[in-house]
Amino acid sequence: DVKVTQSSRYLVKRTGEKVFLECVQDMDHENMFWYRQDPGLGLRLIYFSYDVKMKEKGDIPEGYSVSREKKERFSLILESASTNQTSMYLCASSLDGGRNQPQHFGDGTRLSIL
Amino acid sequence: AQKITQTQPGMFVQEKEAVTLDCTYDTSDPSYGLFWYKQPSSGEMIFLIYQGSYDQQNATEGRYSLNFQKARKSANLVISASQLGDSAMYFCAMREVYTGNQFYFGTGTSLTVIP
């Protein structure tokens, strides 16, 4: 089974801090994704990556950056955390760009910015 | 325009009954995949079922089946013999192959199974 591991289930940080959310997958997947999930809005794509050192902006990249130095790890960075970034963050991976390849998700990180 | 539309914010079903969760999609890509995910209150997203745009038959996985009507651009999830553990949020998603390779998610349907 594919395992996608997010570093924290719950995280509390302060406004202005630089926050790192880590995601690791163990199945040599090419594609990795970061979403945030808010009630009534579903999942919104922040960034995704097709391969190592490659990244593409999603629908809501403002205030975020990402890093993919190794294939198995995709990090989401909140450069200067703000209270409107309080949310559930979900990391996902998929084998490749095939239309039949589902995304496999981590357990999510509930981030609170105080 | 929304790529994925789920018009039922909340649904209730009696235990052991069947329930249909609606999903419509919008794409001009000839090749795409449709997915359903379940999200229990614990938060993890669980992949349930997949339907490809070229598949002639409706997908089935155990108690889950997908009612795929390509001309109407709908991909409804049918859960048969509902169980209490089916209570969760359900998300419909689409992946286009030729136009961006992203996944698009609906806003979800909250299903409650009543004993």
Short mmCIF file of N, CA and C in Angstrom, two decimals, chain B residues 12-70:
data_model
loop_
_atom_site.label_atom_id
_atom_site.label_comp_id
_atom_site.label_asym_id
_atom_site.label_seq_id
_atom_site.Cartn_x
_atom_site.Cartn_y
_atom_site.Cartn_z
N PHE B 12 -29.05 12.06 4.06
CA PHE B 12 -29.32 11.08 5.11
C PHE B 12 -29.82 9.80 4.44
N VAL B 13 -29.43 8.67 5.01
CA VAL B 13 -29.90 7.39 4.49
C VAL B 13 -30.09 6.43 5.65
N GLN B 14 -31.09 5.59 5.54
CA GLN B 14 -31.34 4.57 6.56
C GLN B 14 -30.33 3.44 6.37
N GLU B 15 -29.89 2.92 7.48
CA GLU B 15 -28.98 1.77 7.43
C GLU B 15 -29.58 0.67 6.57
N LYS B 16 -28.73 0.04 5.75
CA LYS B 16 -29.07 -1.07 4.85
C LYS B 16 -29.75 -0.61 3.56
N GLU B 17 -30.07 0.67 3.45
CA GLU B 17 -30.64 1.18 2.22
C GLU B 17 -29.52 1.62 1.27
N ALA B 18 -29.88 1.84 0.00
CA ALA B 18 -28.93 2.38 -0.98
C ALA B 18 -29.07 3.89 -1.05
N VAL B 19 -27.99 4.55 -1.44
CA VAL B 19 -28.00 6.02 -1.56
C VAL B 19 -27.17 6.41 -2.78
N THR B 20 -27.60 7.47 -3.45
CA THR B 20 -26.88 8.00 -4.61
C THR B 20 -26.39 9.40 -4.31
N LEU B 21 -25.10 9.61 -4.51
CA LEU B 21 -24.50 10.93 -4.34
C LEU B 21 -24.19 11.49 -5.72
N ASP B 22 -24.66 12.71 -5.98
CA ASP B 22 -24.58 13.26 -7.32
C ASP B 22 -23.26 13.99 -7.58
N CYS B 23 -22.83 13.90 -8.84
CA CYS B 23 -21.62 14.61 -9.27
C CYS B 23 -21.75 14.91 -10.76
N THR B 24 -21.60 16.16 -11.13
CA THR B 24 -21.51 16.52 -12.53
C THR B 24 -20.17 17.20 -12.77
N TYR B 25 -19.68 17.10 -14.00
CA TYR B 25 -18.35 17.63 -14.30
C TYR B 25 -18.38 18.40 -15.61
N ASP B 26 -17.35 19.18 -15.80
CA ASP B 26 -17.25 20.01 -16.99
C ASP B 26 -15.83 19.91 -17.54
N THR B 27 -15.70 19.42 -18.75
CA THR B 27 -14.40 19.33 -19.39
C THR B 27 -14.55 19.26 -20.89
N SER B 28 -13.53 19.74 -21.60
CA SER B 28 -13.48 19.59 -23.05
C SER B 28 -12.36 18.62 -23.44
N ASP B 29 -11.67 18.12 -22.43
CA ASP B 29 -10.60 17.15 -22.64
C ASP B 29 -11.24 15.80 -22.99
N PRO B 30 -10.83 15.15 -24.09
CA PRO B 30 -11.45 13.86 -24.43
C PRO B 30 -11.02 12.71 -23.50
N SER B 31 -9.91 12.92 -22.81
CA SER B 31 -9.40 11.85 -21.94
C SER B 31 -9.33 12.37 -20.51
N TYR B 32 -10.09 11.71 -19.65
CA TYR B 32 -10.12 12.15 -18.25
C TYR B 32 -10.52 10.98 -17.37
N GLY B 33 -10.22 11.14 -16.10
CA GLY B 33 -10.60 10.13 -15.12
C GLY B 33 -11.46 10.77 -14.05
N LEU B 34 -12.38 9.99 -13.52
CA LEU B 34 -13.27 10.45 -12.46
C LEU B 34 -13.06 9.58 -11.23
N PHE B 35 -13.00 10.20 -10.07
CA PHE B 35 -12.68 9.51 -8.83
C PHE B 35 -13.66 9.93 -7.74
N TRP B 36 -13.89 9.01 -6.82
CA TRP B 36 -14.62 9.33 -5.60
C TRP B 36 -13.74 9.01 -4.40
N TYR B 37 -13.79 9.93 -3.43
CA TYR B 37 -13.04 9.77 -2.19
C TYR B 37 -13.99 9.89 -1.01
N LYS B 38 -13.64 9.20 0.06
CA LYS B 38 -14.38 9.27 1.33
C LYS B 38 -13.48 9.91 2.37
N GLN B 39 -14.02 10.84 3.14
CA GLN B 39 -13.26 11.47 4.21
C GLN B 39 -14.04 11.34 5.53
N PRO B 40 -13.66 10.38 6.37
CA PRO B 40 -14.30 10.27 7.70
C PRO B 40 -13.95 11.48 8.57
N SER B 41 -14.56 11.54 9.71
CA SER B 41 -14.31 12.68 10.61
C SER B 41 -12.86 12.76 11.07
N SER B 42 -12.13 11.65 10.99
CA SER B 42 -10.73 11.65 11.37
C SER B 42 -9.85 12.40 10.38
N GLY B 43 -10.35 12.64 9.17
CA GLY B 43 -9.66 13.54 8.25
C GLY B 43 -8.97 12.94 7.05
N GLU B 44 -8.61 11.65 7.10
CA GLU B 44 -7.89 11.11 5.95
C GLU B 44 -8.81 10.93 4.75
N MET B 45 -8.26 11.07 3.57
CA MET B 45 -9.00 10.91 2.31
C MET B 45 -8.74 9.51 1.78
N ILE B 46 -9.82 8.77 1.57
CA ILE B 46 -9.71 7.38 1.15
C ILE B 46 -10.25 7.24 -0.26
N PHE B 47 -9.44 6.74 -1.17
CA PHE B 47 -9.84 6.52 -2.55
C PHE B 47 -10.84 5.36 -2.61
N LEU B 48 -11.98 5.57 -3.29
CA LEU B 48 -13.02 4.56 -3.36
C LEU B 48 -13.13 3.89 -4.71
N ILE B 49 -13.21 4.69 -5.78
CA ILE B 49 -13.57 4.12 -7.07
C ILE B 49 -13.14 5.06 -8.18
N TYR B 50 -12.84 4.47 -9.34
CA TYR B 50 -12.36 5.21 -10.51
C TYR B 50 -13.19 4.84 -11.74
N GLN B 51 -13.42 5.84 -12.60
CA GLN B 51 -14.08 5.62 -13.90
C GLN B 51 -13.32 6.40 -14.95
N GLY B 52 -12.91 5.74 -16.03
CA GLY B 52 -12.22 6.42 -17.11
C GLY B 52 -13.19 6.90 -18.17
N SER B 53 -12.81 7.95 -18.88
CA SER B 53 -13.72 8.54 -19.87
C SER B 53 -14.01 7.60 -21.03
N TYR B 54 -13.12 6.64 -21.27
CA TYR B 54 -13.33 5.72 -22.38
C TYR B 54 -13.93 4.38 -21.94
N ASP B 55 -14.16 4.24 -20.64
CA ASP B 55 -14.71 2.98 -20.14
C ASP B 55 -16.15 2.81 -20.58
N GLN B 56 -16.47 1.64 -21.10
CA GLN B 56 -17.83 1.39 -21.58
C GLN B 56 -18.76 0.97 -20.46
N GLN B 57 -18.20 0.34 -19.44
CA GLN B 57 -19.04 -0.15 -18.35
C GLN B 57 -18.85 0.70 -17.11
N ASN B 58 -19.89 0.75 -16.29
CA ASN B 58 -19.81 1.45 -15.02
C ASN B 58 -18.88 0.70 -14.07
N ALA B 59 -18.06 1.48 -13.35
CA ALA B 59 -17.13 0.88 -12.40
C ALA B 59 -17.87 0.39 -11.15
N THR B 60 -17.36 -0.70 -10.59
CA THR B 60 -17.90 -1.21 -9.33
C THR B 60 -16.73 -1.64 -8.44
N GLU B 61 -16.87 -1.39 -7.13
CA GLU B 61 -15.89 -1.82 -6.13
C GLU B 61 -16.67 -2.19 -4.88
N GLY B 62 -16.95 -3.46 -4.73
CA GLY B 62 -17.70 -3.90 -3.56
C GLY B 62 -19.07 -3.25 -3.53
N ARG B 63 -19.37 -2.53 -2.43
CA ARG B 63 -20.68 -1.89 -2.31
C ARG B 63 -20.77 -0.55 -3.05
N TYR B 64 -19.67 -0.13 -3.65
CA TYR B 64 -19.66 1.13 -4.38
C TYR B 64 -19.80 0.88 -5.88
N SER B 65 -20.62 1.66 -6.53
CA SER B 65 -20.68 1.64 -7.98
C SER B 65 -20.81 3.06 -8.48
N LEU B 66 -20.40 3.25 -9.71
CA LEU B 66 -20.41 4.59 -10.28
C LEU B 66 -21.36 4.59 -11.47
N ASN B 67 -22.36 5.42 -11.42
CA ASN B 67 -23.33 5.56 -12.50
C ASN B 67 -22.82 6.63 -13.45
N PHE B 68 -22.13 6.19 -14.51
CA PHE B 68 -21.44 7.10 -15.43
C PHE B 68 -22.32 7.36 -16.65
N GLN B 69 -22.72 8.62 -16.81
CA GLN B 69 -23.50 9.02 -17.97
C GLN B 69 -22.72 10.12 -18.68
N LYS B 70 -21.95 9.69 -19.68
CA LYS B 70 -20.98 10.58 -20.33
C LYS B 70 -21.65 11.75 -21.03
#
